[in-house]
Amino acid sequence: PGSSCVITLGSASPGVDLSGSADLTLTSCGLDDDAAGAGAFTMGGGTSISASFINVVGTTSIHNGADINGAIAPAIPSPAPVTGIAKVSDPLNSVTPPPASDYSSGCTAQSYGTGNYTIGPTSPTGYVCYSSFTVSNGSPNITLNPGLYIITGAMSIGSGGTLTGSGVTFYFVNNGSFTISNGVAVDLSAPTTGAYNGLLFYQASSDTNADSFVGGNSGTTDGIFYLPSAKLTLANGTAATFNVDLVVGSLSMSGAATLKAYKPLTGASPLSSATLVE
C-alpha cells in the first residue's frame, strides 16, 4: 500500500479544491487526485497545504500566494506536485456493503433535542436503520452504541451538542448524506475488526449527494471516510484531533484541518493490508 491518506476518485475537475483560508496539513502522508483535465488540483491565493507528496492525474491550477510545503507560489515547492500520473484505483472496492434487506423497510426517522441519549444497535455486530437522523442545535449529548448505522436519508448534526461513539460505522444509501455543523464536539472512532473495520463514514458508490464535515472543533475523530462518488466539504478546525484517511469522489476545503493518517493506528485497517481485487 502507498502512503496516501487523501485519495479522490472522481474524474471531473477539480478533484481537490482549496479556497478561502484553507489550510490542509497531512502528517507523514500524501495526496492522490484522480481528476483529469485542467485544474484537477486547485489552490487559491492564501491557501496552504503540507504533504509528503501531491500526485494528480490532470493538471494543477495554483494561484500566486498559495503555500505548498512552505513555498509561496510562484516559488516552486519541494517536493512539487506531480501531474500526469496514472489513475489510482479505488483501494476499498473490495468492501461488501450491507444487503438491501437491511434497509428496504423498517427504517425510522430519529430526531433529538436537548438531553442525554444512548442509542444504536444492541450488539457491536448489529445494526439500526434510520430514514433520517437529526440532532437539533442546543446541548444534546448523543452516545452511540458500537455497530452499524444505516441511514437512507439526511443525517444532520446541529451545533452545540456532543456526538460520541466507539466502534461505529455510518452507512449512507438511497441518496443518504451527512452534514456535521460547526460547533459540534465529536468523539467518534471506527471499528477495528469485522466487515467494516476502519470505516467510519461509508457512502454507497451509487450515491453522489455531497457531504459536509465542518464541525468537530473539539474531540477526536478516528477512521476512514469512504465516499467514493461523493464530494466532501471539510473544515474541521485545528483544535480537534483528526486521525483519518479520505477516499472520496472529490474534496473541497475553505477552512483549516490537520489530518494525521488513520492507517498507523491499527494494523487491521483495510488501507494498511493487502487485498486481492478483480
Coordinates of C-alpha atoms in Angstrom, one line a residue:
P1 CA 0.0 0.0 0.0
G2 CA 1.1 3.6 -0.7
S3 CA 1.3 6.3 1.9
S4 CA -1.7 8.3 0.7
C5 CA -4.2 9.5 3.3
V6 CA -6.3 11.5 0.9
I7 CA -7.4 9.9 -2.4
T8 CA -10.0 11.4 -4.7
L9 CA -11.6 9.0 -7.2
G10 CA -13.8 11.3 -9.4
S11 CA -12.6 12.2 -12.9
A12 CA -14.3 15.6 -13.1
S13 CA -12.2 18.6 -12.1
P14 CA -11.5 19.9 -9.6
G15 CA -10.8 16.7 -7.6
V16 CA -9.2 18.8 -4.8
D17 CA -10.3 22.5 -4.4
L18 CA -8.6 24.6 -1.7
S19 CA -10.1 28.1 -1.4
G20 CA -10.5 30.9 1.1
S21 CA -8.2 30.3 4.0
A22 CA -8.0 26.6 3.6
D23 CA -5.0 25.1 5.4
L24 CA -4.6 21.3 4.9
T25 CA -1.8 19.6 6.8
L26 CA -1.2 15.9 6.1
T27 CA 1.1 14.5 8.6
S28 CA 3.5 11.9 7.2
C29 CA 1.3 11.1 4.2
G30 CA 0.4 12.4 0.8
L31 CA -2.5 13.0 -1.6
D32 CA -3.6 11.3 -4.9
D33 CA -6.0 13.2 -7.1
D34 CA -7.7 11.2 -9.8
A35 CA -9.4 14.1 -11.5
A36 CA -8.4 14.6 -15.1
G37 CA -8.2 17.8 -17.3
A38 CA -7.3 21.3 -16.4
G39 CA -7.5 22.5 -12.8
A40 CA -7.8 19.0 -11.4
F41 CA -5.9 20.2 -8.3
T42 CA -6.8 23.9 -7.5
M43 CA -5.4 26.2 -4.8
G44 CA -6.3 29.8 -4.4
G45 CA -4.1 32.6 -3.0
G46 CA -3.9 32.4 0.8
T47 CA -4.4 28.7 1.0
S48 CA -1.8 26.2 2.2
I49 CA -1.0 22.5 2.1
S50 CA 1.7 20.4 3.7
A51 CA 2.0 16.9 2.4
S52 CA 4.7 14.2 1.7
F53 CA 3.6 14.3 -1.9
I54 CA 0.8 15.6 -4.2
N55 CA 0.0 13.4 -7.3
V56 CA -2.5 14.5 -9.9
V57 CA -3.9 12.8 -13.0
G58 CA -4.8 16.1 -14.6
T59 CA -3.1 19.5 -14.2
T60 CA -2.8 22.0 -11.4
S61 CA -4.2 25.5 -11.0
I62 CA -2.2 27.2 -8.3
H63 CA -2.6 30.9 -7.8
N64 CA 0.1 33.2 -6.6
G65 CA 0.1 33.3 -2.8
A66 CA -0.7 29.6 -2.3
D67 CA 1.6 27.9 0.1
I68 CA 2.8 24.3 -0.8
N69 CA 5.2 22.8 1.8
G70 CA 6.4 26.3 2.8
A71 CA 7.0 27.7 -0.7
I72 CA 4.7 30.6 -1.6
A73 CA 3.7 30.5 -5.3
P74 CA 5.1 31.3 -7.8
A75 CA 8.1 29.8 -5.9
I76 CA 8.5 26.1 -6.8
P77 CA 8.0 23.9 -3.7
S78 CA 9.9 20.8 -2.8
P79 CA 8.5 18.3 -3.4
A80 CA 6.4 19.9 -6.2
P81 CA 3.1 18.4 -7.3
V82 CA 3.4 15.7 -9.9
T83 CA 0.9 15.8 -12.7
G84 CA 0.0 13.3 -15.4
I85 CA 0.1 10.2 -13.2
A86 CA -1.8 7.1 -14.0
K87 CA -5.3 6.9 -12.5
V88 CA -5.4 5.5 -9.0
S89 CA -7.8 2.6 -8.4
D90 CA -10.2 2.5 -5.5
P91 CA -8.3 0.8 -2.6
L92 CA -11.6 -0.1 -0.9
N93 CA -13.6 -1.5 -3.7
S94 CA -13.5 -5.0 -2.1
V95 CA -15.6 -3.8 0.8
T96 CA -19.0 -5.5 0.7
P97 CA -22.0 -3.2 1.5
P98 CA -24.9 -4.3 3.7
P99 CA -27.6 -6.3 1.9
A100 CA -30.6 -4.3 0.7
S101 CA -32.8 -6.3 3.0
D102 CA -31.3 -4.3 5.9
Y103 CA -32.6 -1.0 4.6
S104 CA -35.5 -1.8 2.3
S105 CA -38.1 -1.4 5.0
G106 CA -38.4 -0.7 8.7
C107 CA -36.2 2.3 8.8
T108 CA -37.4 5.0 11.2
A109 CA -36.9 8.8 11.4
Q110 CA -35.0 9.9 14.5
S111 CA -34.8 13.4 15.9
Y112 CA -33.1 14.5 19.2
G113 CA -33.2 17.8 21.1
T114 CA -31.6 18.9 24.4
G115 CA -31.0 16.0 26.7
N116 CA -28.8 12.9 27.1
Y117 CA -29.4 9.9 24.8
T118 CA -27.8 6.5 24.3
I119 CA -28.9 4.9 21.0
G120 CA -28.0 2.3 18.4
P121 CA -27.6 -1.4 18.0
T122 CA -27.9 -3.9 20.9
S123 CA -24.6 -5.6 19.9
P124 CA -21.4 -4.5 18.0
T125 CA -22.3 -6.9 15.2
G126 CA -25.9 -5.5 14.9
Y127 CA -27.3 -2.6 13.0
V128 CA -30.0 0.1 13.1
C129 CA -31.7 1.8 10.2
Y130 CA -32.8 5.4 10.1
S131 CA -34.7 7.1 7.3
S132 CA -33.3 10.4 8.8
F133 CA -31.2 11.3 11.7
T134 CA -31.4 14.8 13.1
V135 CA -29.7 16.4 16.2
S136 CA -31.0 19.9 16.8
N137 CA -28.9 22.9 17.8
G138 CA -28.5 23.3 21.5
S139 CA -27.0 20.9 24.0
P140 CA -28.0 17.3 23.1
N141 CA -25.5 14.7 24.2
I142 CA -25.7 11.6 21.9
T143 CA -23.8 8.4 22.9
L144 CA -23.7 5.8 20.1
N145 CA -23.5 2.1 20.9
P146 CA -21.0 0.2 18.7
G147 CA -22.3 -1.2 15.5
L148 CA -23.6 -0.2 12.1
Y149 CA -25.9 2.8 11.5
I150 CA -27.6 2.6 8.1
I151 CA -29.1 6.0 7.0
T152 CA -31.3 6.2 4.0
G153 CA -31.9 10.0 4.1
A154 CA -30.2 13.0 5.6
M155 CA -28.1 13.0 8.8
S156 CA -27.9 16.5 10.2
I157 CA -25.9 17.3 13.4
G158 CA -26.6 20.8 14.7
S159 CA -24.1 23.0 16.6
G160 CA -23.7 23.0 20.4
G161 CA -24.1 19.3 21.1
T162 CA -21.8 16.3 21.5
L163 CA -21.6 13.1 19.4
T164 CA -19.7 10.2 21.0
G165 CA -19.2 6.6 19.8
S166 CA -16.6 3.9 19.6
G167 CA -16.6 1.1 17.1
V168 CA -19.3 2.8 14.9
T169 CA -19.8 2.9 11.1
F170 CA -22.3 5.1 9.4
Y171 CA -23.5 3.7 6.0
F172 CA -25.4 6.1 3.7
V173 CA -27.5 4.7 0.9
N174 CA -30.5 5.6 -1.3
N175 CA -29.2 9.1 -1.6
G176 CA -28.3 9.4 2.1
S177 CA -25.7 12.0 3.1
F178 CA -24.4 13.8 6.2
T179 CA -23.9 17.4 7.5
I180 CA -22.0 18.0 10.7
S181 CA -22.2 21.6 11.6
N182 CA -19.6 23.9 13.2
G183 CA -19.5 23.8 17.0
V184 CA -20.2 20.1 17.5
A185 CA -18.0 18.2 19.9
V186 CA -17.2 15.0 18.0
D187 CA -15.6 11.9 19.6
L188 CA -16.0 9.1 17.0
S189 CA -14.0 6.0 16.2
A190 CA -14.4 3.3 13.6
P191 CA -14.4 -0.4 14.5
T192 CA -11.1 -2.2 14.3
T193 CA -12.5 -5.7 13.5
G194 CA -15.3 -7.1 11.4
A195 CA -16.7 -6.4 8.0
Y196 CA -16.4 -2.6 8.3
N197 CA -13.1 -2.3 10.2
G198 CA -11.6 1.1 9.8
L199 CA -14.7 2.6 8.1
L200 CA -16.3 5.5 10.0
F201 CA -18.3 7.1 7.2
Y202 CA -19.2 4.9 4.2
Q203 CA -21.4 6.0 1.4
A204 CA -22.8 3.7 -1.3
S205 CA -20.9 4.1 -4.6
S206 CA -24.1 4.9 -6.4
D207 CA -24.8 7.9 -4.2
T208 CA -23.5 11.2 -5.3
N209 CA -25.1 13.5 -2.7
A210 CA -22.5 15.9 -1.2
D211 CA -21.4 15.6 2.4
S212 CA -20.1 18.2 4.8
F213 CA -18.0 17.9 7.9
V214 CA -17.4 21.4 9.3
G215 CA -17.8 20.6 13.0
G216 CA -15.6 18.8 15.3
N217 CA -14.0 21.8 16.9
S218 CA -13.0 19.6 19.8
G219 CA -12.7 15.9 20.4
T220 CA -11.1 13.1 18.4
T221 CA -12.2 11.5 15.1
D222 CA -10.6 8.2 14.1
G223 CA -11.4 6.3 10.9
I224 CA -11.8 6.3 7.2
F225 CA -14.2 8.5 5.2
Y226 CA -15.1 6.2 2.3
L227 CA -17.4 8.2 0.0
P228 CA -16.2 7.0 -3.5
S229 CA -18.7 9.1 -5.6
A230 CA -19.5 12.0 -3.3
K231 CA -18.0 15.4 -2.8
L232 CA -16.7 16.1 0.8
T233 CA -16.5 19.6 2.2
L234 CA -14.1 19.6 5.1
A235 CA -13.3 22.4 7.5
N236 CA -12.5 20.6 10.8
G237 CA -10.5 23.2 12.7
T238 CA -7.2 22.8 14.3
A239 CA -8.3 22.2 17.9
A240 CA -9.6 18.7 17.3
T241 CA -7.6 15.5 16.8
F242 CA -8.3 14.2 13.3
N243 CA -6.8 10.7 12.6
V244 CA -8.5 10.0 9.2
D245 CA -8.0 8.8 5.7
L246 CA -10.2 10.2 3.0
V247 CA -11.2 8.1 0.0
V248 CA -13.8 10.4 -1.6
G249 CA -15.1 11.5 -5.0
S250 CA -13.7 15.0 -4.5
L251 CA -12.6 17.2 -1.7
S252 CA -13.4 20.9 -1.1
M253 CA -11.9 22.9 1.7
S254 CA -12.3 26.5 2.8
G255 CA -11.0 26.2 6.4
A256 CA -8.3 24.6 8.4
A257 CA -7.8 20.9 9.1
T258 CA -4.8 19.0 10.3
L259 CA -5.0 15.3 9.3
K260 CA -3.0 12.6 10.7
A261 CA -3.2 9.3 8.8
Y262 CA -5.6 6.7 10.3
K263 CA -3.6 3.8 8.9
P264 CA -0.9 3.7 11.6
L265 CA -3.4 3.4 14.4
T266 CA -4.4 -0.2 13.6
G267 CA -2.9 -3.0 11.6
A268 CA -6.5 -4.1 10.8
S269 CA -7.2 -1.0 8.7
P270 CA -8.2 -2.0 5.1
L271 CA -5.8 0.7 3.9
S272 CA -2.8 -0.9 5.6
S273 CA -3.2 -4.5 4.5
A274 CA -3.1 -6.1 1.0
T275 CA -6.3 -7.2 -0.7
L276 CA -6.9 -9.1 -3.9
V277 CA -9.4 -7.5 -6.3
E278 CA -10.6 -8.2 -9.8

